[in-house]
PDB file of C-alpha atoms in Angstrom:
ATOM      1  CA  MET A   1       1.902  -8.115  15.594  1.00 45.00           C
ATOM      2  CA  SER A   2      -0.397  -5.788  13.684  1.00 48.00           C
ATOM      3  CA  SER A   3      -3.329  -4.200  15.360  1.00 53.00           C
ATOM      4  CA  ALA A   4      -5.207  -3.750  12.219  1.00 55.00           C
ATOM      5  CA  PRO A   5      -9.044  -4.326  12.592  1.00 53.00           C
ATOM      6  CA  ASN A   6     -10.369  -7.699  11.594  1.00 54.00           C
ATOM      7  CA  VAL A   7     -13.001  -6.360   9.173  1.00 56.00           C
ATOM      8  CA  THR A   8     -13.209  -8.633   6.051  1.00 69.00           C
ATOM      9  CA  ARG A   9     -16.832  -7.976   5.080  1.00 82.00           C
ATOM     10  CA  VAL A  10     -17.946  -4.660   3.555  1.00 92.00           C
ATOM     11  CA  THR A  11     -20.829  -2.934   5.408  1.00 93.00           C
ATOM     12  CA  ALA A  12     -23.799  -1.518   3.535  1.00 93.00           C
ATOM     13  CA  ASP A  13     -22.300   1.983   3.835  1.00 95.00           C
ATOM     14  CA  GLY A  14     -18.999   0.557   2.573  1.00 95.00           C
ATOM     15  CA  VAL A  15     -20.710  -0.970  -0.440  1.00 95.00           C
ATOM     16  CA  ASP A  16     -22.389   2.423  -1.181  1.00 96.00           C
ATOM     17  CA  TRP A  17     -19.045   4.054  -0.992  1.00 97.00           C
ATOM     18  CA  LEU A  18     -17.299   1.590  -3.356  1.00 96.00           C
ATOM     19  CA  ALA A  19     -20.178   1.730  -5.806  1.00 96.00           C
ATOM     20  CA  SER A  20     -20.012   5.581  -5.832  1.00 97.00           C
ATOM     21  CA  ALA A  21     -16.666   5.221  -7.632  1.00 97.00           C
ATOM     22  CA  ALA A  22     -18.233   3.341 -10.472  1.00 96.00           C
ATOM     23  CA  THR A  23     -19.393   5.052 -13.702  1.00 94.00           C
ATOM     24  CA  TYR A  24     -22.859   3.637 -13.073  1.00 95.00           C
ATOM     25  CA  PRO A  25     -23.136   3.201  -9.320  1.00 96.00           C
ATOM     26  CA  ARG A  26     -26.785   1.770  -9.390  1.00 96.00           C
ATOM     27  CA  SER A  27     -25.613  -0.969 -11.842  1.00 95.00           C
ATOM     28  CA  THR A  28     -22.803  -1.845  -9.551  1.00 95.00           C
ATOM     29  CA  LEU A  29     -25.132  -2.156  -6.628  1.00 96.00           C
ATOM     30  CA  ALA A  30     -27.533  -4.238  -8.695  1.00 96.00           C
ATOM     31  CA  LEU A  31     -24.709  -6.586  -9.687  1.00 95.00           C
ATOM     32  CA  TRP A  32     -23.559  -7.049  -6.077  1.00 94.00           C
ATOM     33  CA  GLU A  33     -27.255  -7.570  -5.013  1.00 94.00           C
ATOM     34  CA  GLU A  34     -27.485 -10.281  -7.592  1.00 94.00           C
ATOM     35  CA  ARG A  35     -23.994 -11.735  -7.079  1.00 92.00           C
ATOM     36  CA  PRO A  36     -22.530 -10.630  -3.754  1.00 88.00           C
ATOM     37  CA  GLY A  37     -19.406 -12.715  -4.356  1.00 88.00           C
ATOM     38  CA  ALA A  38     -18.417 -11.023  -7.450  1.00 89.00           C
ATOM     39  CA  PRO A  39     -15.317  -8.803  -7.625  1.00 91.00           C
ATOM     40  CA  VAL A  40     -15.670  -5.635  -9.863  1.00 93.00           C
ATOM     41  CA  VAL A  41     -13.340  -3.298 -11.569  1.00 95.00           C
ATOM     42  CA  LEU A  42     -13.726   0.247 -10.378  1.00 97.00           C
ATOM     43  CA  PRO A  43     -12.056   3.432 -11.666  1.00 98.00           C
ATOM     44  CA  CYS A  44      -9.604   5.343  -9.621  1.00 98.00           C
ATOM     45  CA  GLY A  45      -9.028   9.063  -9.200  1.00 97.00           C
ATOM     46  CA  THR A  46     -12.281  10.546  -8.026  1.00 96.00           C
ATOM     47  CA  VAL A  47     -13.450   8.570  -4.898  1.00 97.00           C
ATOM     48  CA  PHE A  48     -10.103   6.847  -4.115  1.00 98.00           C
ATOM     49  CA  ASP A  49      -6.618   6.157  -5.490  1.00 98.00           C
ATOM     50  CA  VAL A  50      -4.878   2.792  -4.873  1.00 98.00           C
ATOM     51  CA  VAL A  51      -1.272   2.170  -3.992  1.00 98.00           C
ATOM     52  CA  SER A  52      -0.292  -1.481  -4.906  1.00 97.00           C
ATOM     53  CA  ALA A  53       2.625  -3.212  -3.299  1.00 96.00           C
ATOM     54  CA  PRO A  54       3.911  -6.824  -3.360  1.00 95.00           C
ATOM     55  CA  ALA A  55       2.147  -8.861  -0.615  1.00 93.00           C
ATOM     56  CA  ILE A  56       4.972  -9.086   1.928  1.00 93.00           C
ATOM     57  CA  PHE A  57       6.028  -5.514   1.623  1.00 93.00           C
ATOM     58  CA  GLY A  58       2.440  -4.332   1.525  1.00 95.00           C
ATOM     59  CA  ARG A  59       1.803  -6.197   4.820  1.00 95.00           C
ATOM     60  CA  ARG A  60       4.834  -4.496   6.366  1.00 94.00           C
ATOM     61  CA  MET A  61       3.439  -1.092   5.262  1.00 95.00           C
ATOM     62  CA  LEU A  62       0.061  -2.026   6.721  1.00 96.00           C
ATOM     63  CA  ASP A  63       1.709  -3.068   9.974  1.00 95.00           C
ATOM     64  CA  ARG A  64       3.543   0.223  10.240  1.00 94.00           C
ATOM     65  CA  LEU A  65       0.299   2.186   9.634  1.00 96.00           C
ATOM     66  CA  TRP A  66      -1.493   0.313  12.382  1.00 94.00           C
ATOM     67  CA  ASP A  67       1.218  -0.229  14.945  1.00 93.00           C
ATOM     68  CA  ASP A  68       2.971   3.153  14.674  1.00 91.00           C
ATOM     69  CA  GLY A  69       0.745   5.408  12.648  1.00 90.00           C
ATOM     70  CA  PRO A  70      -2.784   6.638  12.042  1.00 93.00           C
ATOM     71  CA  GLY A  71      -4.151   3.337  10.774  1.00 92.00           C
ATOM     72  CA  SER A  72      -5.366   2.802   7.206  1.00 95.00           C
ATOM     73  CA  GLY A  73      -8.345   3.189   4.962  1.00 94.00           C
ATOM     74  CA  PRO A  74      -9.738   0.103   3.174  1.00 96.00           C
ATOM     75  CA  VAL A  75      -7.026  -2.484   2.248  1.00 96.00           C
ATOM     76  CA  ALA A  76      -7.501  -5.488  -0.169  1.00 95.00           C
ATOM     77  CA  VAL A  77      -5.317  -8.312  -1.506  1.00 94.00           C
ATOM     78  CA  PHE A  78      -5.494  -9.164  -5.202  1.00 92.00           C
ATOM     79  CA  ARG A  79      -3.181 -11.522  -7.133  1.00 91.00           C
ATOM     80  CA  GLY A  80      -0.282 -11.380  -4.651  1.00 92.00           C
ATOM     81  CA  ARG A  81      -0.468  -7.623  -4.159  1.00 95.00           C
ATOM     82  CA  VAL A  82      -1.720  -5.461  -1.261  1.00 96.00           C
ATOM     83  CA  LEU A  83      -3.976  -2.665  -2.502  1.00 97.00           C
ATOM     84  CA  LEU A  84      -3.974   0.315  -0.103  1.00 98.00           C
ATOM     85  CA  PHE A  85      -6.905   2.702  -0.893  1.00 98.00           C
ATOM     86  CA  ALA A  86      -5.642   6.318  -0.574  1.00 98.00           C
ATOM     87  CA  ALA A  87      -6.978   9.809  -1.033  1.00 98.00           C
ATOM     88  CA  PRO A  88      -7.559  10.875  -4.536  1.00 98.00           C
ATOM     89  CA  GLY A  89      -4.377  12.601  -5.884  1.00 97.00           C
ATOM     90  CA  THR A  90      -2.041  10.195  -4.019  1.00 97.00           C
ATOM     91  CA  ALA A  91      -1.151   8.323  -7.182  1.00 97.00           C
ATOM     92  CA  GLN A  92      -0.009  11.517  -8.851  1.00 97.00           C
ATOM     93  CA  ARG A  93       2.051  12.869  -5.827  1.00 96.00           C
ATOM     94  CA  LEU A  94       3.599   9.688  -4.339  1.00 95.00           C
ATOM     95  CA  PRO A  95       6.078   8.915  -7.131  1.00 92.00           C
ATOM     96  CA  SER A  96       7.741  12.283  -6.716  1.00 90.00           C
ATOM     97  CA  LEU A  97       7.876  11.862  -3.003  1.00 90.00           C
ATOM     98  CA  LEU A  98       9.404   8.426  -3.334  1.00 86.00           C
ATOM     99  CA  ALA A  99      11.992   9.844  -5.809  1.00 83.00           C
ATOM    100  CA  TRP A 100      12.848  12.525  -3.342  1.00 82.00           C
ATOM    101  CA  GLU A 101      13.553   9.829  -0.744  1.00 74.00           C
ATOM    102  CA  GLU A 102      15.853   8.236  -3.326  1.00 66.00           C
ATOM    103  CA  TRP A 103      13.521   5.156  -3.573  1.00 58.00           C
ATOM    104  CA  GLY A 104      15.126   3.958  -6.683  1.00 54.00           C
ATOM    105  CA  SER A 105      18.828   4.412  -5.562  1.00 58.00           C
ATOM    106  CA  ASN A 106      21.266   1.597  -4.976  1.00 51.00           C
ATOM    107  CA  ARG A 107      20.739   1.823  -1.245  1.00 49.00           C
ATOM    108  CA  ALA A 108      17.152   0.932  -1.596  1.00 55.00           C
ATOM    109  CA  GLU A 109      17.214  -1.480  -4.642  1.00 57.00           C
ATOM    110  CA  ALA A 110      15.876  -4.341  -2.390  1.00 50.00           C
ATOM    111  CA  VAL A 111      12.699  -2.371  -1.750  1.00 63.00           C
ATOM    112  CA  PRO A 112      10.027  -3.207  -4.366  1.00 81.00           C
ATOM    113  CA  PRO A 113       8.434  -0.624  -6.510  1.00 85.00           C
ATOM    114  CA  LEU A 114       5.077   0.639  -5.549  1.00 92.00           C
ATOM    115  CA  LEU A 115       2.331   0.948  -8.283  1.00 96.00           C
ATOM    116  CA  CYS A 116       0.166   4.032  -8.044  1.00 97.00           C
ATOM    117  CA  HIS A 117      -3.314   3.884  -9.593  1.00 98.00           C
ATOM    118  CA  GLY A 118      -5.115   7.146 -10.079  1.00 98.00           C
ATOM    119  CA  THR A 119      -7.033   9.074 -12.609  1.00 97.00           C
ATOM    120  CA  GLY A 120      -7.447   7.050 -15.821  1.00 97.00           C
ATOM    121  CA  ASP A 121      -6.706   3.739 -13.991  1.00 98.00           C
ATOM    122  CA  ALA A 122      -8.992   1.027 -12.612  1.00 97.00           C
ATOM    123  CA  VAL A 123      -8.486  -1.698 -10.152  1.00 96.00           C
ATOM    124  CA  THR A 124     -10.220  -4.947  -9.256  1.00 93.00           C
ATOM    125  CA  VAL A 125     -12.096  -4.558  -6.021  1.00 93.00           C
ATOM    126  CA  PRO A 126     -12.991  -7.774  -3.924  1.00 93.00           C
ATOM    127  CA  ALA A 127     -16.584  -8.694  -3.541  1.00 91.00           C
ATOM    128  CA  PRO A 128     -18.445  -7.161  -0.571  1.00 90.00           C
ATOM    129  CA  THR A 129     -18.657 -10.543   1.118  1.00 83.00           C
ATOM    130  CA  GLY A 130     -14.889 -10.613   1.189  1.00 64.00           C
ATOM    131  CA  ASP A 131     -14.653 -13.952  -0.640  1.00 60.00           C
ATOM    132  CA  ASP A 132     -14.561 -14.145  -4.366  1.00 51.00           C
ATOM    133  CA  GLY A 133     -14.851 -17.881  -4.467  1.00 53.00           C
ATOM    134  CA  VAL A 134     -11.496 -18.337  -6.087  1.00 56.00           C
ATOM    135  CA  GLY A 135      -9.534 -16.722  -3.218  1.00 59.00           C
ATOM    136  CA  THR A 136      -7.606 -14.184  -5.338  1.00 75.00           C
ATOM    137  CA  ALA A 137      -9.318 -11.026  -4.080  1.00 86.00           C
ATOM    138  CA  ARG A 138     -10.222 -10.385  -0.488  1.00 91.00           C
ATOM    139  CA  TRP A 139     -10.422  -7.515   1.999  1.00 93.00           C
ATOM    140  CA  LEU A 140      -7.814  -7.149   4.907  1.00 93.00           C
ATOM    141  CA  VAL A 141      -9.560  -3.914   5.973  1.00 94.00           C
ATOM    142  CA  ALA A 142     -12.967  -3.698   4.338  1.00 93.00           C
ATOM    143  CA  PRO A 143     -14.781  -0.282   3.886  1.00 95.00           C
ATOM    144  CA  ASP A 144     -17.267   0.136   6.638  1.00 92.00           C
ATOM    145  CA  THR A 145     -18.457   3.834   6.295  1.00 93.00           C
ATOM    146  CA  ARG A 146     -19.835   5.981   3.653  1.00 92.00           C
ATOM    147  CA  HIS A 147     -16.806   8.228   3.938  1.00 93.00           C
ATOM    148  CA  PRO A 148     -13.821   6.169   5.058  1.00 94.00           C
ATOM    149  CA  TRP A 149     -10.599   7.950   6.051  1.00 95.00           C
ATOM    150  CA  LEU A 150      -8.031   7.582   3.298  1.00 97.00           C
ATOM    151  CA  PRO A 151      -4.329   8.267   3.834  1.00 97.00           C
ATOM    152  CA  GLY A 152      -2.679  10.882   1.596  1.00 97.00           C
ATOM    153  CA  PRO A 153       0.621  10.550  -0.191  1.00 97.00           C
ATOM    154  CA  GLU A 154       2.682  11.708   2.857  1.00 96.00           C
ATOM    155  CA  VAL A 155       1.192   8.955   5.113  1.00 96.00           C
ATOM    156  CA  VAL A 156       1.684   6.279   2.497  1.00 96.00           C
ATOM    157  CA  LEU A 157       5.296   7.568   2.051  1.00 93.00           C
ATOM    158  CA  TRP A 158       5.865   7.441   5.706  1.00 92.00           C
ATOM    159  CA  ALA A 159       4.673   3.793   5.902  1.00 93.00           C
ATOM    160  CA  ALA A 160       6.715   2.791   2.880  1.00 91.00           C
ATOM    161  CA  VAL A 161       9.909   4.293   4.369  1.00 87.00           C
ATOM    162  CA  ARG A 162       9.355   2.751   7.771  1.00 88.00           C
ATOM    163  CA  ALA A 163       8.499  -0.759   6.124  1.00 89.00           C
ATOM    164  CA  ALA A 164      11.743  -0.439   3.996  1.00 85.00           C
ATOM    165  CA  ARG A 165      13.902   0.394   7.041  1.00 82.00           C
ATOM    166  CA  ALA A 166      12.454  -2.507   8.923  1.00 76.00           C
ATOM    167  CA  ALA A 167      12.866  -4.908   5.953  1.00 66.00           C
ATOM    168  CA  VAL A 168      16.260  -3.835   4.702  1.00 62.00           C
ATOM    169  CA  ARG A 169      18.997  -2.163   6.555  1.00 55.00           C
ATOM    170  CA  ILE A 170      19.580   0.955   4.543  1.00 47.00           C
ATOM    171  CA  SER A 171      22.884   2.657   5.043  1.00 48.00           C
ATOM    172  CA  ILE A 172      23.771   6.211   4.063  1.00 50.00           C
ATOM    173  CA  PHE A 173      27.406   5.001   3.404  1.00 52.00           C
ATOM    174  CA  PRO A 174      28.322   3.052   0.305  1.00 55.00           C
ATOM    175  CA  PRO A 175      29.367  -0.487   0.763  1.00 56.00           C
ATOM    176  CA  ALA A 176      32.944  -1.215   1.719  1.00 57.00           C
ATOM    177  CA  ASP A 177      35.338  -2.252  -1.015  1.00 59.00           C
ATOM    178  CA  GLN A 178      35.914  -5.860  -0.266  1.00 59.00           C
ATOM    179  CA  ASP A 179      39.293  -5.976  -2.038  1.00 61.00           C
ATOM    180  CA  ALA A 180      40.781  -2.898  -0.331  1.00 57.00           C
ATOM    181  CA  LYS A 181      43.918  -3.360   1.701  1.00 58.00           C
ATOM    182  CA  VAL A 182      43.268  -2.658   5.383  1.00 57.00           C
ATOM    183  CA  TYR A 183      46.162  -1.483   7.530  1.00 56.00           C
ATOM    184  CA  ASP A 184      46.350  -1.736  11.227  1.00 55.00           C
ATOM    185  CA  VAL A 185      47.360   1.774  12.338  1.00 54.00           C
ATOM    186  CA  SER A 186      46.707   1.133  16.061  1.00 56.00           C
ATOM    187  CA  ARG A 187      50.397   0.126  16.554  1.00 57.00           C
ATOM    188  CA  ARG A 188      51.933   3.186  15.116  1.00 53.00           C
ATOM    189  CA  ARG A 189      54.795   4.853  17.098  1.00 53.00           C
TER     190      ARG A 189
END
């Protein structure tokens, strides 16, 4: 059972933090003042990066972060994916760390790919109220301060590896050859 906080509404400080990522922060604040249930698209790379994972695997990562690790920064759900808000630069560094961990190897092929959104990318952010009316975008952990803690690439890697180990038994040995002849050598003289 995850001990993640049950914060699904963005505080005023959290709204300010999110809007600070926008090209025109005052316009974003004005939009949310007029339509507090409206999700918006915000650029990544300066205020935050986002690591996107399929819903089930993303929840496993979130559980690892809260049950065994340092917790998380803001986390949202959008169109069947969990969006982990991370420190700027995470999207650039995480893929090489995952490659170093042999993320794409045959041993880990059951582990889904993580999408890293950084400089030059943008993501849809749920409305501050936590409900977009359609139910496709919502906060699991809403931003609640002007400067929320954001995990870096090493922390996200740690959570992904722990979630993968919990989800799939990853062996360092290749699978046994099912057609190999097996000899009982226990009765040797």
